[in-house]
Short mmCIF file of C-alpha atoms in Angstrom, two decimals:
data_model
loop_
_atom_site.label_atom_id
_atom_site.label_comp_id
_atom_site.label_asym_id
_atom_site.label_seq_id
_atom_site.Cartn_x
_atom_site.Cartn_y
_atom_site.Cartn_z
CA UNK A 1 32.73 -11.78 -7.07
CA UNK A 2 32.10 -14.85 -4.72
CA UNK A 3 28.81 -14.82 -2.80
CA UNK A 4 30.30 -14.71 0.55
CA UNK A 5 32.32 -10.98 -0.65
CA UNK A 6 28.74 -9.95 -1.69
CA UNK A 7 26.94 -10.96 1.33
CA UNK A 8 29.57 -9.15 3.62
CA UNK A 9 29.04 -6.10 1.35
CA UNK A 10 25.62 -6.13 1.53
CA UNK A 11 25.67 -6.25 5.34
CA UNK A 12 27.88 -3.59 5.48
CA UNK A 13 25.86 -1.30 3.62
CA UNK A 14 22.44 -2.34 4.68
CA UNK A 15 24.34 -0.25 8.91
CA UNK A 16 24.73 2.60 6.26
CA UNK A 17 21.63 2.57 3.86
CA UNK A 18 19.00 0.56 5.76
CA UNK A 19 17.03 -2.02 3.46
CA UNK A 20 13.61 -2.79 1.81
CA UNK A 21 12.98 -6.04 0.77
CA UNK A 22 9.90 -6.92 -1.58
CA UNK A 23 8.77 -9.69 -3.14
CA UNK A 24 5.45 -11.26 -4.23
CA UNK A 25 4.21 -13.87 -1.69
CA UNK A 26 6.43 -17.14 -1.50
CA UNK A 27 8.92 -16.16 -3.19
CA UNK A 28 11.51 -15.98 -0.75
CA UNK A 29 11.43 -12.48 1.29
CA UNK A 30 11.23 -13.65 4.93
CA UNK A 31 14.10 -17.12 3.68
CA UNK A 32 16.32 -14.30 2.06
CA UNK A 33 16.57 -11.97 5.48
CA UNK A 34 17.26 -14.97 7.72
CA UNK A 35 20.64 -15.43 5.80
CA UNK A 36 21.51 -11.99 6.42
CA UNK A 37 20.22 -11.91 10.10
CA UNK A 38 22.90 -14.74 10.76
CA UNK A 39 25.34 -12.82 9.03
CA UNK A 40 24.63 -9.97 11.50
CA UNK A 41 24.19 -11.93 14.60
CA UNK A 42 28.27 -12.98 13.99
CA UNK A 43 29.03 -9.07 14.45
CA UNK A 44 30.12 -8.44 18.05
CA UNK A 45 29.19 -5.09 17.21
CA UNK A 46 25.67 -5.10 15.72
CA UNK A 47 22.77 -5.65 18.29
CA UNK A 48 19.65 -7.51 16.10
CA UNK A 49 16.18 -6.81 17.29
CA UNK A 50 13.24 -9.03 14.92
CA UNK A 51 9.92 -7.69 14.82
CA UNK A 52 8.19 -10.97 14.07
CA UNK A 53 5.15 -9.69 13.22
CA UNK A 54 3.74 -13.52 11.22
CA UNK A 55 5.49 -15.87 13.36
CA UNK A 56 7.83 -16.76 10.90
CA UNK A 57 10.90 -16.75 12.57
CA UNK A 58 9.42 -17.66 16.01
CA UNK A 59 9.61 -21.43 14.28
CA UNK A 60 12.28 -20.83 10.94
CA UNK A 61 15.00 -19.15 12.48
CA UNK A 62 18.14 -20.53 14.82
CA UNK A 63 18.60 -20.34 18.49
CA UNK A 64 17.85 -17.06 19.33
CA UNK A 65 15.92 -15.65 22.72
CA UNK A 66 12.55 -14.86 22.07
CA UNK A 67 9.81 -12.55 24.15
CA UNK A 68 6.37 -13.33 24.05
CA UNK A 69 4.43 -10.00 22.66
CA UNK A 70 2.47 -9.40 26.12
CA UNK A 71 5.56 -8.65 28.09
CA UNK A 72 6.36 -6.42 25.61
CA UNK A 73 3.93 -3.69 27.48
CA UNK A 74 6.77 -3.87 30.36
CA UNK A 75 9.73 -3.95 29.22
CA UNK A 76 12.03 -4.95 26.18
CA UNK A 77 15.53 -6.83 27.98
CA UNK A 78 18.45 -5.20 26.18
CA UNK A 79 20.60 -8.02 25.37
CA UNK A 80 22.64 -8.52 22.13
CA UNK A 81 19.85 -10.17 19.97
CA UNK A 82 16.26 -10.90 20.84
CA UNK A 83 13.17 -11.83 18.96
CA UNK A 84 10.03 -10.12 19.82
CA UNK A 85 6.74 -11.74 18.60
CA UNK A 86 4.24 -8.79 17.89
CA UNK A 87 1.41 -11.13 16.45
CA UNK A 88 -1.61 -8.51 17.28
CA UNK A 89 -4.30 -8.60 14.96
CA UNK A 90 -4.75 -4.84 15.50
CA UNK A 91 -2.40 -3.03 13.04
CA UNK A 92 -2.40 0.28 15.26
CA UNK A 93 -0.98 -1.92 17.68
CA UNK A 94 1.58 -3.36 16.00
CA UNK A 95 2.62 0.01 14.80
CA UNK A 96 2.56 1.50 18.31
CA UNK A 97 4.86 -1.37 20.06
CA UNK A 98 7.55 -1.10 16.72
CA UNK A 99 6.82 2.47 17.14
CA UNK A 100 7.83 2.91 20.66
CA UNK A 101 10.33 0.62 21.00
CA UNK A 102 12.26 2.26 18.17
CA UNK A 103 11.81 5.26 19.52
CA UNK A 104 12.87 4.39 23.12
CA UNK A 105 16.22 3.14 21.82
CA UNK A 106 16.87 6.41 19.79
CA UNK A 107 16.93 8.48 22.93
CA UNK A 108 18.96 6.33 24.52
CA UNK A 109 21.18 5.58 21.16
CA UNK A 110 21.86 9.84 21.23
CA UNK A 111 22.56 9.94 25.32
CA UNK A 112 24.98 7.29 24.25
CA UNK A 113 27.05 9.07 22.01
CA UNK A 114 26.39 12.40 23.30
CA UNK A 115 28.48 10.47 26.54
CA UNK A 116 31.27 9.10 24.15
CA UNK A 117 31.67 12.40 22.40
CA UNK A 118 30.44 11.52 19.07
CA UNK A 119 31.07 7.78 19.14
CA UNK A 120 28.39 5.25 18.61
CA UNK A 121 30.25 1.56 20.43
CA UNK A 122 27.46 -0.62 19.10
CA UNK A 123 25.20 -0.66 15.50
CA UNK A 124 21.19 -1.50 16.04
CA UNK A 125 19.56 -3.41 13.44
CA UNK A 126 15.84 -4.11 13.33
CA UNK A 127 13.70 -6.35 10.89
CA UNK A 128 10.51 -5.79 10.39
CA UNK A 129 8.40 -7.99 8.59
CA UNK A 130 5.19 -6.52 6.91
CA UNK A 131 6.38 -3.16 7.19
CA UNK A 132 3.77 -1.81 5.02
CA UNK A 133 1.77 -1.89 8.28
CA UNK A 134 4.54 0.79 10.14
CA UNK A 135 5.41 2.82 7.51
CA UNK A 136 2.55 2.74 5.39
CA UNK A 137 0.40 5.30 3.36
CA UNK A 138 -2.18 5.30 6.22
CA UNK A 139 0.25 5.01 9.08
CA UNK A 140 1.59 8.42 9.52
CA UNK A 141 0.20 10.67 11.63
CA UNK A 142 1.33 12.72 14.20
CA UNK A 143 4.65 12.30 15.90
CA UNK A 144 5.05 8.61 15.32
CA UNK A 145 4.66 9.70 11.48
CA UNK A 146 7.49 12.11 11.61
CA UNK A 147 9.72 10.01 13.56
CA UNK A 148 9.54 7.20 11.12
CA UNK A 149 10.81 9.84 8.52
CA UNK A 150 13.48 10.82 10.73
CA UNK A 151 14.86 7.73 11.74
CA UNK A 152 15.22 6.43 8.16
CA UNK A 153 17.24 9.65 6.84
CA UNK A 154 19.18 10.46 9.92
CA UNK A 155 19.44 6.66 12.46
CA UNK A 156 22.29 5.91 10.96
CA UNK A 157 24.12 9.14 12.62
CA UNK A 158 23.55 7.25 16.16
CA UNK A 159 24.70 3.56 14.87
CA UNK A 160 20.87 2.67 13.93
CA UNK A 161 19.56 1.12 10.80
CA UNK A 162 16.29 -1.49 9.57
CA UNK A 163 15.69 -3.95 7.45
CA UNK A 164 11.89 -3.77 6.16
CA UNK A 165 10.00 -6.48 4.23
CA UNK A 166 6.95 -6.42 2.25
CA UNK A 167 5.33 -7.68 -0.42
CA UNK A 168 3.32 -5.05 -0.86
CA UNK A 169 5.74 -2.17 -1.68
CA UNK A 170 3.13 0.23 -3.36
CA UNK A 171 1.57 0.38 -0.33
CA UNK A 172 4.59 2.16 1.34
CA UNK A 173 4.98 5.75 1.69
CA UNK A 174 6.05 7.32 -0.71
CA UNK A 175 8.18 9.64 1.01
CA UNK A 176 10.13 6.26 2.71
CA UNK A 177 10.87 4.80 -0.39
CA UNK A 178 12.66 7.84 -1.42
CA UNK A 179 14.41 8.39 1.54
CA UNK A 180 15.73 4.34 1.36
CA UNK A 181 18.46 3.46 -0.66
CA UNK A 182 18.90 0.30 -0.33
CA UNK A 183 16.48 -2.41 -1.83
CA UNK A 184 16.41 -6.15 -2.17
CA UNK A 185 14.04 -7.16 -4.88
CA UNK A 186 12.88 -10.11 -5.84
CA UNK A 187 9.89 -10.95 -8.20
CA UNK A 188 7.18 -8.04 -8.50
CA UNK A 189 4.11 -8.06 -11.37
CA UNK A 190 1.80 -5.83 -9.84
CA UNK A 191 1.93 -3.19 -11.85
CA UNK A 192 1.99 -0.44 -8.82
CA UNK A 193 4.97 -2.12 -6.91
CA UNK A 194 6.98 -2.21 -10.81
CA UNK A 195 6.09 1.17 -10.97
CA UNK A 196 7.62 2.01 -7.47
CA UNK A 197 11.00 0.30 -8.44
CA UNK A 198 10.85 2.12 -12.02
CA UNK A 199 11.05 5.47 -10.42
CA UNK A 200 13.65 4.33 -7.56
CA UNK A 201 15.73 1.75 -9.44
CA UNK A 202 15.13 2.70 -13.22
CA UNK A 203 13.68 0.94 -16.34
CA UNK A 204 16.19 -1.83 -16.68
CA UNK A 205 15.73 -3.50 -12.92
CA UNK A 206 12.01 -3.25 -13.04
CA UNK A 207 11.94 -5.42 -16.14
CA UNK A 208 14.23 -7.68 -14.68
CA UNK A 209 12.42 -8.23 -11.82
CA UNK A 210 9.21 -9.73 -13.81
CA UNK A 211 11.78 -12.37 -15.12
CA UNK A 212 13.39 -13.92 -11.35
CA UNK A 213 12.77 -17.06 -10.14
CA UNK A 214 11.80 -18.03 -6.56
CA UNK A 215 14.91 -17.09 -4.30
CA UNK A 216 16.36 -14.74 -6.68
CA UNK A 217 16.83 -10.78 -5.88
CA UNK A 218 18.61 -7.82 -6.99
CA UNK A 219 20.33 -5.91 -4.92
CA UNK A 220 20.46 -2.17 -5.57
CA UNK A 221 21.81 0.64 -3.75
CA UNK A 222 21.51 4.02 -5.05
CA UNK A 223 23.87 5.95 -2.80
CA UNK A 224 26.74 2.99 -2.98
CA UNK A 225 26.29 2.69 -6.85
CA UNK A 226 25.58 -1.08 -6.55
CA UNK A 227 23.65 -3.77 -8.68
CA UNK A 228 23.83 -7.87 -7.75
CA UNK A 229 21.70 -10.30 -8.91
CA UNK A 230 21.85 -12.80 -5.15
CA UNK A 231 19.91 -16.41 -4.89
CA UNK A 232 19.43 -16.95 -1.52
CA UNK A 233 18.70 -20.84 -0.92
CA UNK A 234 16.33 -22.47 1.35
CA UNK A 235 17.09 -21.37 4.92
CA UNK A 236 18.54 -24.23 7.08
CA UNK A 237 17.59 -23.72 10.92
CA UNK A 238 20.93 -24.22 13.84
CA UNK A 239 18.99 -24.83 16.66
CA UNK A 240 15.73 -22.84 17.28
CA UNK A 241 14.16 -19.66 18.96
CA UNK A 242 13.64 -20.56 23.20
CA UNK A 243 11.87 -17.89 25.69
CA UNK A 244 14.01 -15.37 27.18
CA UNK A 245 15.16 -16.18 30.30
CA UNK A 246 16.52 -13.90 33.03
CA UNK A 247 19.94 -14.02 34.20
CA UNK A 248 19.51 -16.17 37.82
CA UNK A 249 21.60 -13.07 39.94
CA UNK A 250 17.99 -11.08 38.34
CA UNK A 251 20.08 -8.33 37.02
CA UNK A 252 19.48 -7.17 33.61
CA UNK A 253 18.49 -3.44 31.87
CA UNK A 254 15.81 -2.64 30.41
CA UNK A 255 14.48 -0.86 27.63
CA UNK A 256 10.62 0.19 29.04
CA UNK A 257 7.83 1.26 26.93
CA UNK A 258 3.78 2.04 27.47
CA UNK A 259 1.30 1.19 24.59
CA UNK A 260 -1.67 2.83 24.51
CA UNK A 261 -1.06 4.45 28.02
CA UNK A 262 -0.87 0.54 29.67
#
């Protein structure tokens, strides 16, 4: 099947199935992603928000608006496709600004169709890089916990879905990993991440995933009965990430949040 088929496929399920993507360091996880970000940023119909969590993308990706991670505390501007910088050092508060945001837009995302009886008009698609840190062994507690677990099994009812990346995928819940479907794998030898992907995946994909070389990946989705083996080359920037600027008549929405009761 040629690539582009693949890619399309892929993008198409990833709205359905959300997506994990794991890797060991440098060998392609963050590179991989941008290719499909592009892909969704040519959907009229898919709105992309990128949790850069590393500053990767603040300086890799294309011409994209960009919000700095303080005015984050006010508010998030809802335009088509933003990329928010959440470069705390603080884990707890990275997870409560992906947190809230998230959860923000999936109260508005059910007013929305709950209005259009039963339709969702638009798809939301976040990436989050290090996701480890959000949905984590250690990170769920309390509501935030069980939304997180909610939003993976059910977001897709109200036209939401994620793309997750991590290198460290045995330090994921459990209970997430489970509930995904989707997974985009590239080289693992630790022998708890293998482990992970033998239970999800089976035997045959977690020895092939010792084996691939840097920008290689399987794809594999349980509930669409898919396996691809995808190299994703190096990444080639169009333009580059500028701040966010407001429309000059000062008009836009808003998607408000409070972290830590700021």
């Amino acid at each position: 099947m040629e690539a582009e088929k693949v890619l399309e496929e892929v993008i198409n399920d990833i709205l359905q199935t959300g997506l994990i993507v794991t890797a060991t360091k440098g060998h392609g996880k963050s590179n991989a992603v941008m290719h499909l970000a592009r892909l969704f940023r040519q959907k009229e119909n898919v709105h992309l928000k990128i949790f850069d969590t590393c500053l990767n993308w603040r300086f890799k990706f294309d011409s994209i608006p960009y919000i700095e991670s303080e005015n984050i505390i006010q508010a998030i501007p809802e335009v088509k496709d933003i990329l928010i910088d959440v470069p705390y050092s603080d884990t707890m508060l990275t997870y409560l600004a992906i947190t809230q945001i998230i959860m923000s837009e999936y109260e508005v995302k059910k007013e929305i169709k709950k209005a259009l009886e039963g339709q969702n008009p638009y798809w939301n698609v976040y990436i989050i890089e290090e996701i480890q840190n959000i949905i984590g062994r250690n990170s769920f507690r309390g509501e935030g916990g069980r939304f997180w677990l909610k939003f993976v099994s059910e977001g897709r009812n109200f036209g939401m879905s994620y793309i997750g990346i991590t290198q460290r995928l045995a330090d994921v819940d459990t209970r997430i990993v489970e509930r995904c479907k989707g997974y985009l794998i590239g080289q693992l030898i630790g022998d708890n991440d293998v482990k992970k992907i033998r239970r999800v995946c089976g035997e045959q994909i977690a020895e092939l995933v010792k084996t691939l070389k840097v920008g290689e990946f399987i794809y594999y989705n349980g509930e669409k009965r898919k396996v691809y083996q995808i190299y994703f080359p190096k990444f080639v920037q169009q333009g580059k990430p500028e701040p966010y600027k407001e429309p000059k008549n000062g008009k836009i929405k808003v998607t408000k949040i409070n972290i830590l009761g700021r």
